[in-house]
Amino acid sequence: MPTNPKTNRTGSRPTSRRAVARQLPHGLTAQQCREMYHKMVQIRHFEDHAAEAYAQAKVGGFLHLYIGEEAVAVGAIAAAREDDHILGHYRDHGYALARGCDVQACMAELFGRETGICHGRGGSMHLADAKRHFWGGHAIVGSHIPIGAGMAYAMQYLEEPLVVLDFFGDGATGNGIFHEGLNMAALWNLPVVFICENNLYGMGATLAEESPVSDMMIKAEGYTMPAVQCDGMDVLSVYGAVQQAAEHCRSGKGPFFVEALTYRFRGHSMADPELYRDKEEVRRWRELDPIPRFGDFLVQHRISSQQELAQVNEEAEAEMLEAVRFADASPWPDPSTAARGVYANPIDPEAAQEALTLAADPAPAAS
Amino acid sequence: MAELTYREAVRGALREEMLRDQRVILMGESITGYGGSYAVTKGLVEEFGPKRVMETPIAEAGIVGFAVGAAMGGLRPVAELMTVNFALLALDQIVNSAAKFHYMFGGQWSVPLVVRTVSGFGQLGPTHSQTFEGWFASVPGLKVVMPATPADAKGLLLAAIRDPDPVIFIEHSLLYSTKGQVPDDDGLEVPIGRAAVVREGDDITLVSYSRMLLQALHAAEVLEREDGVSCEVIDLRTLRPLDYPTMVRSVGRTHRLVVCGEDWRTGGFGASLLSELQDRSFDDLDAPIARVAMRDIPLPYSRRLEQVLIPGSQQIVDAVRRMS
Ligand SMILES: Cc1ncc(C[n+]2csc(CCOP(=O)(O)OP(=O)(O)O)c2C)c(N)n1
Ligand SMILES: [Mg+2]
């Protein structure tokens, strides 16, 4: 049974901008709120254009859209320091854009071009931007969960005050690697926030088919990990949860588990005929669309006007059109470079000319 | 020079590099109080503390994934997987994480990770008596090292820890107590990717690595003494990247080649080596390349059966005699 997210709206009607600012939850400023709205809109438009390009066969392979789930990446990443580390799964465009990665380079990656953020080597499922501490897009379900714990160990060891945000889906919690990662993170008290995007499905498996519990946060309990659930369709709810979680981690109290109740409006990937869920369910969730919902909040709190929101949407549309144009016009990777970068330190035995001759070791031959 | 066991040489490399580089950490199952299942890490937790010598849960995939993350975060982890049989649980992290990130993310970062593990047998039954170096060596992005001597164990492990790429370092349980001369100089590396001609000869080339080097050397002595056949013995030392030029040069003089390994005949490491050498050295060869390998049977427990199945110097001698 799908869980219904609690709506978390504030109903107050402040009278002046100054009064408003004081009443914003979680210590947020009006400017931060506008930025979160902007990021969610960017992601939505990016995904729409990615889908269109896929339909035109300009994007290949598997394409997983984040439409409907924008509030999770945006709220969580906004609540972290801008140099906190991020890892996520293959539905990764949202993490990249929320972290501020170059939109054109992300689109060019989907197009498989040399100008792509990974030079066309990774594709949609493997975006990454090390200089922004976004460590990928990981397409083996759950694989990045212990990797995030290991990064958190390095932060603790090197005494850097950074935390790791590690995003994954409800489906990943059925995999052993999830449990190995949580076990180690809790055992060693590591600064990692595990963020489970519970969107009720793991590809075509419903929650009831893949998990004995419908609340993923229960799985953190066995590892004595504090956990909260938040409304993944409400960017403020996600922000509040991850703010609390990151503070907890940064103060040395160990890992924290955040479960965001969310929903993908589109299929699992572009190849999904969506036979496992009914249209009525999708319609109900679409009513909770995080973007107009947060837009209403901004207008009610006089942080933005309707015209300003419309302008944000127009600008994002123009930005994505430009990104598609850029990607489409970008050069393909040169086939002569295909073998480049397999190793950071390539060793070529062919280049070594003279033979290495050693004295026979006096070690006795066994058996 | 000092005479050390293979075990002491591995431990020495770990210890020296930990003294030299604060970023080096060890992690693995029962590597602290127990000292490691083959006693390689004995004493290290006492010297370096539990932050640098980490006792882990029994979670091979988690250990390697964690080590990949620690490497990305700026450390130089050396993860011990008790034996290569258990490394199968970590294959995903080794193949899909460690080996892929540098290439797949467009060269943005590398994964300076060493996975130490152990091949071997000794009446342990089918699940505990396997060799999988061919699987690892088939993966672009990995470097695979299998030292046979104490000196190489130390020098190659130092090189592996300092290398920016993931290195699978496979020790052999039957070599731990063998002894050899090891240079005293602190931190002397043996280069990855270079085979060694361990014994020079004119009539036939024996290519080997790990424990099979000792078997090949023994076979060479027998053949010299009993048949008057002069064998050149090559120790590959690194399986990826593989030093073909050294093999090709040797075959250019001897015109005959036996590839010796403990891996299964079908799909094992020797199979791909043989196919490549057939290609590179066809004109030099006077006879088809021969291969000594494990028969395609899970290695059984019984001593009697093990004895006849494990490849050794006798099989090498037989293979050479069949060729002449
Ligand atoms: C180890 C592994 N098994 C199977 C797959 C195929 N697969 C890709 S996504 C997916 C569903 C994952 O669901 P969830 O974790 O809930 O994430 P969501 O797609 O819902 O965001 C599956 C089974 C995979 N990529 N990796
Ligand atoms: Mg899901």
mmCIF file of C-alpha atoms in Angstrom, chain A:
data_model
loop_
_atom_site.group_PDB
_atom_site.id
_atom_site.type_symbol
_atom_site.label_atom_id
_atom_site.label_comp_id
_atom_site.label_asym_id
_atom_site.label_seq_id
_atom_site.Cartn_x
_atom_site.Cartn_y
_atom_site.Cartn_z
ATOM 1 C CA MET A 1 0.000 0.000 0.000
ATOM 2 C CA PRO A 2 1.392 3.374 -0.994
ATOM 3 C CA THR A 3 2.051 5.617 1.951
ATOM 4 C CA ASN A 4 0.645 9.073 1.687
ATOM 5 C CA PRO A 5 3.112 11.780 2.482
ATOM 6 C CA LYS A 6 2.042 14.177 5.141
ATOM 7 C CA THR A 7 1.583 17.627 3.788
ATOM 8 C CA ASN A 8 3.722 20.024 5.645
ATOM 9 C CA ARG A 9 2.417 23.400 4.619
ATOM 10 C CA THR A 10 2.440 26.413 6.796
ATOM 11 C CA GLY A 11 -0.766 28.362 6.503
ATOM 12 C CA SER A 12 0.412 31.681 7.822
ATOM 13 C CA ARG A 13 -0.065 34.899 5.875
ATOM 14 C CA PRO A 14 2.610 37.320 6.832
ATOM 15 C CA THR A 15 2.226 40.956 6.029
ATOM 16 C CA SER A 16 5.708 42.212 5.279
ATOM 17 C CA ARG A 17 8.812 40.700 3.719
ATOM 18 C CA ARG A 18 10.769 41.261 6.896
ATOM 19 C CA ALA A 19 8.215 39.480 9.000
ATOM 20 C CA VAL A 20 8.209 36.652 6.477
ATOM 21 C CA ALA A 21 11.924 36.098 6.621
ATOM 22 C CA ARG A 22 11.763 35.506 10.331
ATOM 23 C CA GLN A 23 9.025 32.954 9.940
ATOM 24 C CA LEU A 24 10.680 30.791 7.304
ATOM 25 C CA PRO A 25 11.323 27.315 8.609
ATOM 26 C CA HIS A 26 14.754 25.838 9.329
ATOM 27 C CA GLY A 27 16.437 29.262 9.330
ATOM 28 C CA LEU A 28 16.073 29.522 5.556
ATOM 29 C CA THR A 29 16.404 32.893 3.879
ATOM 30 C CA ALA A 30 14.113 34.087 1.104
ATOM 31 C CA GLN A 31 17.047 33.916 -1.296
ATOM 32 C CA GLN A 32 17.751 30.287 -0.420
ATOM 33 C CA CYS A 33 14.104 29.472 -1.044
ATOM 34 C CA ARG A 34 14.205 31.140 -4.436
ATOM 35 C CA GLU A 35 17.315 29.135 -5.295
ATOM 36 C CA MET A 36 15.684 25.866 -4.320
ATOM 37 C CA TYR A 37 12.704 26.669 -6.495
ATOM 38 C CA HIS A 38 15.020 27.547 -9.349
ATOM 39 C CA LYS A 39 16.912 24.259 -9.012
ATOM 40 C CA MET A 40 13.736 22.167 -8.997
ATOM 41 C CA VAL A 41 12.503 23.952 -12.111
ATOM 42 C CA GLN A 42 15.869 23.452 -13.811
ATOM 43 C CA ILE A 43 15.744 19.728 -13.138
ATOM 44 C CA ARG A 44 12.173 19.441 -14.426
ATOM 45 C CA HIS A 45 13.018 21.200 -17.673
ATOM 46 C CA PHE A 46 16.282 19.288 -18.067
ATOM 47 C CA GLU A 47 14.402 16.014 -17.748
ATOM 48 C CA ASP A 48 11.705 17.048 -20.206
ATOM 49 C CA HIS A 49 14.352 17.836 -22.780
ATOM 50 C CA ALA A 50 16.288 14.655 -22.033
ATOM 51 C CA ALA A 51 13.103 12.650 -22.677
ATOM 52 C CA GLU A 52 12.532 14.483 -25.934
ATOM 53 C CA ALA A 53 16.101 13.882 -27.064
ATOM 54 C CA TYR A 54 15.719 10.213 -26.161
ATOM 55 C CA ALA A 55 12.596 9.990 -28.316
ATOM 56 C CA GLN A 56 14.665 11.464 -31.154
ATOM 57 C CA ALA A 57 17.359 8.810 -30.508
ATOM 58 C CA LYS A 58 19.863 11.503 -29.616
ATOM 59 C CA VAL A 59 20.187 9.983 -26.164
ATOM 60 C CA GLY A 60 20.652 6.218 -25.981
ATOM 61 C CA GLY A 61 20.794 3.428 -23.437
ATOM 62 C CA PHE A 62 18.883 3.689 -20.187
ATOM 63 C CA LEU A 63 17.408 7.030 -19.217
ATOM 64 C CA HIS A 64 15.889 7.379 -15.733
ATOM 65 C CA LEU A 65 14.001 10.588 -15.107
ATOM 66 C CA TYR A 66 13.799 12.345 -11.750
ATOM 67 C CA ILE A 67 10.508 14.074 -12.532
ATOM 68 C CA GLY A 68 8.360 14.224 -9.393
ATOM 69 C CA GLU A 69 11.302 13.656 -7.050
ATOM 70 C CA GLU A 70 13.045 17.008 -7.494
ATOM 71 C CA ALA A 71 12.366 18.143 -3.936
ATOM 72 C CA VAL A 72 14.501 15.343 -2.525
ATOM 73 C CA ALA A 73 17.816 16.159 -4.207
ATOM 74 C CA VAL A 74 17.242 19.895 -4.035
ATOM 75 C CA GLY A 75 16.154 20.046 -0.403
ATOM 76 C CA ALA A 76 18.848 17.646 0.765
ATOM 77 C CA ILE A 77 21.735 19.201 -1.129
ATOM 78 C CA ALA A 78 20.687 22.720 -0.150
ATOM 79 C CA ALA A 79 20.770 21.640 3.498
ATOM 80 C CA ALA A 80 24.375 20.440 3.231
ATOM 81 C CA ARG A 81 27.572 22.431 2.951
ATOM 82 C CA GLU A 82 28.504 23.065 -0.651
ATOM 83 C CA ASP A 83 31.644 20.950 -0.223
ATOM 84 C CA ASP A 84 29.950 18.028 1.531
ATOM 85 C CA HIS A 85 30.313 14.896 -0.555
ATOM 86 C CA ILE A 86 27.456 13.480 -2.626
ATOM 87 C CA LEU A 87 26.935 10.024 -4.083
ATOM 88 C CA GLY A 88 23.760 8.793 -5.671
ATOM 89 C CA HIS A 89 22.272 6.164 -7.867
ATOM 90 C CA TYR A 90 21.705 6.105 -11.618
ATOM 91 C CA ARG A 91 18.635 8.404 -11.465
ATOM 92 C CA ASP A 92 21.236 11.075 -11.038
ATOM 93 C CA HIS A 93 20.483 14.184 -13.094
ATOM 94 C CA GLY A 94 18.810 15.761 -10.081
ATOM 95 C CA TYR A 95 21.869 15.412 -7.848
ATOM 96 C CA ALA A 96 24.119 16.916 -10.495
ATOM 97 C CA LEU A 97 21.912 19.921 -11.148
ATOM 98 C CA ALA A 98 21.103 20.464 -7.477
ATOM 99 C CA ARG A 99 24.853 20.575 -6.788
ATOM 100 C CA GLY A 100 25.286 23.150 -9.535
ATOM 101 C CA CYS A 101 27.088 21.071 -12.140
ATOM 102 C CA ASP A 102 27.340 22.576 -15.579
ATOM 103 C CA VAL A 103 23.998 22.009 -17.301
ATOM 104 C CA GLN A 104 25.459 21.915 -20.789
ATOM 105 C CA ALA A 105 28.133 19.389 -19.827
ATOM 106 C CA CYS A 106 25.458 17.191 -18.235
ATOM 107 C CA MET A 107 23.293 17.318 -21.354
ATOM 108 C CA ALA A 108 26.316 16.666 -23.577
ATOM 109 C CA GLU A 109 27.103 13.588 -21.463
ATOM 110 C CA LEU A 110 23.637 12.211 -22.262
ATOM 111 C CA PHE A 111 24.379 12.881 -25.920
ATOM 112 C CA GLY A 112 27.660 10.946 -25.606
ATOM 113 C CA ARG A 113 29.838 13.866 -26.635
ATOM 114 C CA GLU A 114 33.416 14.778 -25.803
ATOM 115 C CA THR A 115 32.164 17.928 -24.074
ATOM 116 C CA GLY A 116 30.150 15.770 -21.662
ATOM 117 C CA ILE A 117 30.885 16.009 -17.972
ATOM 118 C CA CYS A 118 32.605 12.590 -18.210
ATOM 119 C CA HIS A 119 33.615 13.035 -21.868
ATOM 120 C CA GLY A 120 30.872 10.661 -22.948
ATOM 121 C CA ARG A 121 32.400 7.700 -21.092
ATOM 122 C CA GLY A 122 29.722 7.430 -18.410
ATOM 123 C CA GLY A 123 26.391 8.523 -19.896
ATOM 124 C CA SER A 124 23.163 9.380 -18.120
ATOM 125 C CA MET A 125 23.635 6.915 -15.260
ATOM 126 C CA HIS A 126 27.204 7.981 -14.481
ATOM 127 C CA LEU A 127 27.365 11.744 -14.160
ATOM 128 C CA ALA A 128 30.052 13.026 -11.793
ATOM 129 C CA ASP A 129 31.845 16.238 -10.989
ATOM 130 C CA ALA A 130 34.730 15.697 -8.595
ATOM 131 C CA LYS A 131 35.555 19.364 -8.202
ATOM 132 C CA ARG A 132 32.038 19.913 -6.853
ATOM 133 C CA HIS A 133 32.348 16.816 -4.699
ATOM 134 C CA PHE A 134 29.660 14.989 -6.634
ATOM 135 C CA TRP A 135 31.108 11.485 -6.842
ATOM 136 C CA GLY A 136 28.681 9.898 -9.213
ATOM 137 C CA GLY A 137 25.913 8.362 -10.455
ATOM 138 C CA HIS A 138 26.222 4.633 -9.589
ATOM 139 C CA ALA A 139 24.290 2.141 -11.649
ATOM 140 C CA ILE A 140 24.808 -1.061 -9.707
ATOM 141 C CA VAL A 141 21.988 -0.893 -7.182
ATOM 142 C CA GLY A 142 23.343 -0.212 -3.696
ATOM 143 C CA SER A 143 27.009 -0.323 -4.679
ATOM 144 C CA HIS A 144 27.732 3.235 -3.573
ATOM 145 C CA ILE A 145 26.412 2.695 -0.049
ATOM 146 C CA PRO A 146 29.673 1.319 1.432
ATOM 147 C CA ILE A 147 31.619 3.679 -0.818
ATOM 148 C CA GLY A 148 29.903 6.596 0.908
ATOM 149 C CA ALA A 149 30.748 5.082 4.272
ATOM 150 C CA GLY A 150 34.385 4.762 3.196
ATOM 151 C CA MET A 151 34.515 8.393 2.111
ATOM 152 C CA ALA A 152 33.047 9.354 5.458
ATOM 153 C CA TYR A 153 35.800 7.345 7.140
ATOM 154 C CA ALA A 154 38.403 9.300 5.192
ATOM 155 C CA MET A 155 36.819 12.561 6.378
ATOM 156 C CA GLN A 156 36.885 11.368 9.959
ATOM 157 C CA TYR A 157 40.473 10.104 9.625
ATOM 158 C CA LEU A 158 41.745 13.288 7.984
ATOM 159 C CA GLU A 159 39.727 15.403 10.437
ATOM 160 C CA GLU A 160 37.872 17.231 7.704
ATOM 161 C CA PRO A 161 34.501 18.527 8.879
ATOM 162 C CA LEU A 162 32.637 17.200 5.843
ATOM 163 C CA VAL A 163 29.735 14.809 5.729
ATOM 164 C CA VAL A 164 28.646 12.470 2.948
ATOM 165 C CA LEU A 165 25.127 12.432 1.491
ATOM 166 C CA ASP A 166 24.422 9.025 -0.001
ATOM 167 C CA PHE A 167 21.176 8.734 -2.016
ATOM 168 C CA PHE A 168 19.558 5.447 -3.033
ATOM 169 C CA GLY A 169 16.126 3.942 -3.585
ATOM 170 C CA ASP A 170 13.785 1.728 -1.607
ATOM 171 C CA GLY A 171 14.790 -1.163 -3.882
ATOM 172 C CA ALA A 172 18.414 -0.923 -2.744
ATOM 173 C CA THR A 173 17.446 -1.787 0.821
ATOM 174 C CA GLY A 174 16.815 -5.387 -0.219
ATOM 175 C CA ASN A 175 20.409 -5.787 -1.324
ATOM 176 C CA GLY A 176 23.087 -7.137 0.999
ATOM 177 C CA ILE A 177 25.435 -4.289 0.196
ATOM 178 C CA PHE A 178 22.981 -1.844 1.809
ATOM 179 C CA HIS A 179 23.230 -3.757 5.056
ATOM 180 C CA GLU A 180 27.006 -4.128 4.878
ATOM 181 C CA GLY A 181 27.332 -0.381 4.358
ATOM 182 C CA LEU A 182 24.962 0.624 7.156
ATOM 183 C CA ASN A 183 26.551 -1.862 9.513
ATOM 184 C CA MET A 184 30.026 -0.429 8.991
ATOM 185 C CA ALA A 185 28.877 3.191 9.105
ATOM 186 C CA ALA A 186 27.166 2.608 12.444
ATOM 187 C CA LEU A 187 29.950 0.438 13.827
ATOM 188 C CA TRP A 188 32.532 3.138 13.179
ATOM 189 C CA ASN A 189 30.331 6.143 13.892
ATOM 190 C CA LEU A 190 30.851 7.718 10.479
ATOM 191 C CA PRO A 191 29.560 11.075 9.210
ATOM 192 C CA VAL A 192 27.283 9.840 6.459
ATOM 193 C CA VAL A 193 23.635 10.691 5.823
ATOM 194 C CA PHE A 194 21.862 7.833 4.101
ATOM 195 C CA ILE A 195 18.980 9.237 2.094
ATOM 196 C CA CYS A 196 16.474 6.667 0.952
ATOM 197 C CA GLU A 197 14.162 7.877 -1.785
ATOM 198 C CA ASN A 198 11.132 5.749 -1.112
ATOM 199 C CA ASN A 199 9.162 6.103 -4.340
ATOM 200 C CA LEU A 200 7.173 2.911 -3.712
ATOM 201 C CA TYR A 201 8.747 0.936 -6.558
ATOM 202 C CA GLY A 202 11.995 -0.742 -7.470
ATOM 203 C CA MET A 203 11.590 -0.823 -11.208
ATOM 204 C CA GLY A 204 8.396 -2.899 -11.515
ATOM 205 C CA ALA A 205 8.396 -4.348 -8.004
ATOM 206 C CA THR A 206 6.014 -2.735 -5.567
ATOM 207 C CA LEU A 207 7.121 -2.013 -2.039
ATOM 208 C CA ALA A 208 4.951 -4.868 -0.793
ATOM 209 C CA GLU A 209 6.708 -7.246 -3.174
ATOM 210 C CA GLU A 210 10.233 -6.192 -2.313
ATOM 211 C CA SER A 211 10.217 -5.393 1.398
ATOM 212 C CA PRO A 212 8.622 -6.796 4.545
ATOM 213 C CA VAL A 213 8.258 -3.258 5.905
ATOM 214 C CA SER A 214 6.913 -0.256 4.029
ATOM 215 C CA ASP A 215 8.834 2.293 6.087
ATOM 216 C CA MET A 216 12.483 2.021 5.061
ATOM 217 C CA MET A 217 13.630 3.906 8.138
ATOM 218 C CA ILE A 218 12.818 0.839 10.220
ATOM 219 C CA LYS A 219 15.805 -0.862 8.603
ATOM 220 C CA ALA A 220 18.148 1.680 10.206
ATOM 221 C CA GLU A 221 16.971 0.686 13.661
ATOM 222 C CA GLY A 222 18.883 -2.587 13.769
ATOM 223 C CA TYR A 223 22.037 -0.569 13.287
ATOM 224 C CA THR A 224 21.069 1.830 16.100
ATOM 225 C CA MET A 225 21.030 4.598 13.547
ATOM 226 C CA PRO A 226 18.749 7.570 14.195
ATOM 227 C CA ALA A 227 16.244 7.961 11.384
ATOM 228 C CA VAL A 228 13.524 10.361 10.281
ATOM 229 C CA GLN A 229 10.916 10.270 7.598
ATOM 230 C CA CYS A 230 10.176 13.374 5.579
ATOM 231 C CA ASP A 231 7.752 14.409 2.888
ATOM 232 C CA GLY A 232 9.727 14.009 -0.299
ATOM 233 C CA MET A 233 7.182 16.062 -2.197
ATOM 234 C CA ASP A 234 7.932 19.057 0.015
ATOM 235 C CA VAL A 235 11.346 20.616 -0.372
ATOM 236 C CA LEU A 236 11.111 22.260 3.055
ATOM 237 C CA SER A 237 10.410 18.977 4.771
ATOM 238 C CA VAL A 238 13.440 17.374 3.092
ATOM 239 C CA TYR A 239 15.579 20.385 3.899
ATOM 240 C CA GLY A 240 14.650 20.211 7.574
ATOM 241 C CA ALA A 241 15.340 16.492 7.829
ATOM 242 C CA VAL A 242 18.724 16.628 6.117
ATOM 243 C CA GLN A 243 19.730 19.755 8.022
ATOM 244 C CA GLN A 244 19.125 17.872 11.257
ATOM 245 C CA ALA A 245 20.902 14.790 9.912
ATOM 246 C CA ALA A 246 23.966 16.671 8.664
ATOM 247 C CA GLU A 247 24.314 18.542 11.943
ATOM 248 C CA HIS A 248 24.149 15.246 13.787
ATOM 249 C CA CYS A 249 26.905 13.773 11.580
ATOM 250 C CA ARG A 250 29.084 16.872 11.697
ATOM 251 C CA SER A 251 29.018 16.956 15.467
ATOM 252 C CA GLY A 252 30.563 13.495 15.562
ATOM 253 C CA LYS A 253 27.456 11.550 16.539
ATOM 254 C CA GLY A 254 27.655 9.068 13.672
ATOM 255 C CA PRO A 255 25.459 8.247 10.695
ATOM 256 C CA PHE A 256 21.844 9.275 10.173
ATOM 257 C CA PHE A 257 19.101 7.817 8.012
ATOM 258 C CA VAL A 258 16.581 9.997 6.185
ATOM 259 C CA GLU A 259 13.667 8.445 4.367
ATOM 260 C CA ALA A 260 12.001 10.711 1.820
ATOM 261 C CA LEU A 261 8.508 9.645 0.786
ATOM 262 C CA THR A 262 8.340 10.463 -2.862
ATOM 263 C CA TYR A 263 7.096 9.293 -6.240
ATOM 264 C CA ARG A 264 8.383 9.217 -9.768
ATOM 265 C CA PHE A 265 5.793 10.605 -12.144
ATOM 266 C CA ARG A 266 7.335 8.846 -15.137
ATOM 267 C CA GLY A 267 8.233 5.221 -15.746
ATOM 268 C CA HIS A 268 11.316 3.619 -14.229
ATOM 269 C CA SER A 269 13.189 4.313 -17.440
ATOM 270 C CA MET A 270 12.082 5.312 -20.899
ATOM 271 C CA ALA A 271 11.456 1.655 -21.727
ATOM 272 C CA ASP A 272 8.869 1.154 -18.978
ATOM 273 C CA PRO A 273 5.274 0.389 -20.096
ATOM 274 C CA GLU A 274 4.137 0.929 -16.446
ATOM 275 C CA LEU A 275 1.918 -2.121 -16.231
ATOM 276 C CA TYR A 276 2.427 -2.437 -12.477
ATOM 277 C CA ARG A 277 0.649 0.734 -11.331
ATOM 278 C CA ASP A 278 -2.596 2.408 -12.226
ATOM 279 C CA LYS A 279 -3.082 5.796 -13.727
ATOM 280 C CA GLU A 280 -5.276 6.934 -10.875
ATOM 281 C CA GLU A 281 -2.394 6.480 -8.436
ATOM 282 C CA VAL A 282 -0.104 8.511 -10.658
ATOM 283 C CA ARG A 283 -2.744 11.228 -10.949
ATOM 284 C CA ARG A 284 -3.127 11.470 -7.185
ATOM 285 C CA TRP A 285 0.600 11.856 -6.701
ATOM 286 C CA ARG A 286 0.842 14.420 -9.468
ATOM 287 C CA GLU A 287 -1.443 16.601 -7.367
ATOM 288 C CA LEU A 288 1.391 16.715 -4.861
ATOM 289 C CA ASP A 289 3.845 17.984 -7.482
ATOM 290 C CA PRO A 290 6.637 19.577 -5.438
ATOM 291 C CA ILE A 291 7.221 22.461 -7.841
ATOM 292 C CA PRO A 292 3.824 24.232 -7.932
ATOM 293 C CA ARG A 293 3.490 23.357 -4.286
ATOM 294 C CA PHE A 294 6.656 25.182 -3.335
ATOM 295 C CA GLY A 295 5.735 27.916 -5.798
ATOM 296 C CA ASP A 296 2.519 28.478 -3.850
ATOM 297 C CA PHE A 297 4.524 28.674 -0.662
ATOM 298 C CA LEU A 298 6.824 31.300 -2.161
ATOM 299 C CA VAL A 299 3.895 33.387 -3.341
ATOM 300 C CA GLN A 300 1.987 33.043 -0.072
ATOM 301 C CA HIS A 301 5.048 34.136 1.843
ATOM 302 C CA ARG A 302 5.697 36.895 -0.641
ATOM 303 C CA ILE A 303 9.110 35.569 -1.400
ATOM 304 C CA SER A 304 8.346 35.545 -5.097
ATOM 305 C CA SER A 305 5.497 36.790 -7.216
ATOM 306 C CA GLN A 306 3.658 34.659 -9.751
ATOM 307 C CA GLN A 307 5.396 36.628 -12.496
ATOM 308 C CA GLU A 308 8.777 35.927 -10.992
ATOM 309 C CA LEU A 309 8.021 32.216 -10.871
ATOM 310 C CA ALA A 310 6.864 32.289 -14.478
ATOM 311 C CA GLN A 311 10.107 33.981 -15.361
ATOM 312 C CA VAL A 312 12.134 31.295 -13.584
ATOM 313 C CA ASN A 313 10.329 28.720 -15.700
ATOM 314 C CA GLU A 314 10.934 30.616 -18.919
ATOM 315 C CA GLU A 315 14.596 31.063 -18.169
ATOM 316 C CA ALA A 316 15.042 27.397 -17.329
ATOM 317 C CA GLU A 317 13.344 26.446 -20.590
ATOM 318 C CA ALA A 318 15.667 28.724 -22.523
ATOM 319 C CA GLU A 319 18.678 27.383 -20.648
ATOM 320 C CA MET A 320 17.774 23.782 -21.495
ATOM 321 C CA LEU A 321 17.083 24.581 -25.134
ATOM 322 C CA GLU A 322 20.540 26.081 -25.263
ATOM 323 C CA ALA A 323 21.989 23.003 -23.508
ATOM 324 C CA VAL A 324 20.414 20.710 -26.098
ATOM 325 C CA ARG A 325 21.713 22.911 -28.888
ATOM 326 C CA PHE A 326 25.179 22.829 -27.331
ATOM 327 C CA ALA A 327 25.118 19.050 -26.889
ATOM 328 C CA ASP A 328 23.857 18.466 -30.398
ATOM 329 C CA ALA A 329 26.575 20.661 -31.880
ATOM 330 C CA SER A 330 29.339 19.192 -29.738
ATOM 331 C CA PRO A 331 31.993 16.918 -31.236
ATOM 332 C CA TRP A 332 31.903 13.167 -30.753
ATOM 333 C CA PRO A 333 34.799 11.682 -28.810
ATOM 334 C CA ASP A 334 37.678 10.891 -31.164
ATOM 335 C CA PRO A 335 37.779 7.077 -31.561
ATOM 336 C CA SER A 336 41.558 7.233 -31.313
ATOM 337 C CA THR A 337 41.088 8.296 -27.660
ATOM 338 C CA ALA A 338 38.890 5.308 -26.706
ATOM 339 C CA ALA A 339 41.663 3.558 -24.787
ATOM 340 C CA ARG A 340 42.714 6.670 -22.919
ATOM 341 C CA GLY A 341 42.135 6.789 -19.182
ATOM 342 C CA VAL A 342 41.732 3.094 -18.419
ATOM 343 C CA TYR A 343 44.540 3.677 -15.912
ATOM 344 C CA ALA A 344 45.701 6.771 -14.100
ATOM 345 C CA ASN A 345 49.200 5.317 -14.367
ATOM 346 C CA PRO A 346 49.305 3.285 -17.565
ATOM 347 C CA ILE A 347 52.161 0.821 -17.611
ATOM 348 C CA ASP A 348 53.210 -0.425 -21.002
ATOM 349 C CA PRO A 349 55.379 -3.537 -20.913
ATOM 350 C CA GLU A 350 55.837 -3.173 -24.675
ATOM 351 C CA ALA A 351 57.831 -0.039 -24.019
ATOM 352 C CA ALA A 352 60.361 -1.827 -21.800
ATOM 353 C CA GLN A 353 63.130 -2.945 -24.096
ATOM 354 C CA GLU A 354 65.693 -4.958 -22.193
ATOM 355 C CA ALA A 355 64.867 -8.206 -20.441
ATOM 356 C CA LEU A 356 65.040 -8.381 -16.680
ATOM 357 C CA THR A 357 67.205 -11.282 -15.637
ATOM 358 C CA LEU A 358 67.331 -12.278 -12.030
ATOM 359 C CA ALA A 359 69.530 -14.712 -10.226
ATOM 360 C CA ALA A 360 67.650 -17.935 -9.621
ATOM 361 C CA ASP A 361 66.157 -17.735 -6.173
ATOM 362 C CA PRO A 362 67.571 -20.428 -3.909
ATOM 363 C CA ALA A 363 64.099 -21.124 -2.554
ATOM 364 C CA PRO A 364 63.549 -24.877 -2.448
ATOM 365 C CA ALA A 365 60.988 -26.347 -4.768
ATOM 366 C CA ALA A 366 57.939 -27.559 -2.927
ATOM 367 C CA SER A 367 56.419 -31.026 -3.422
#
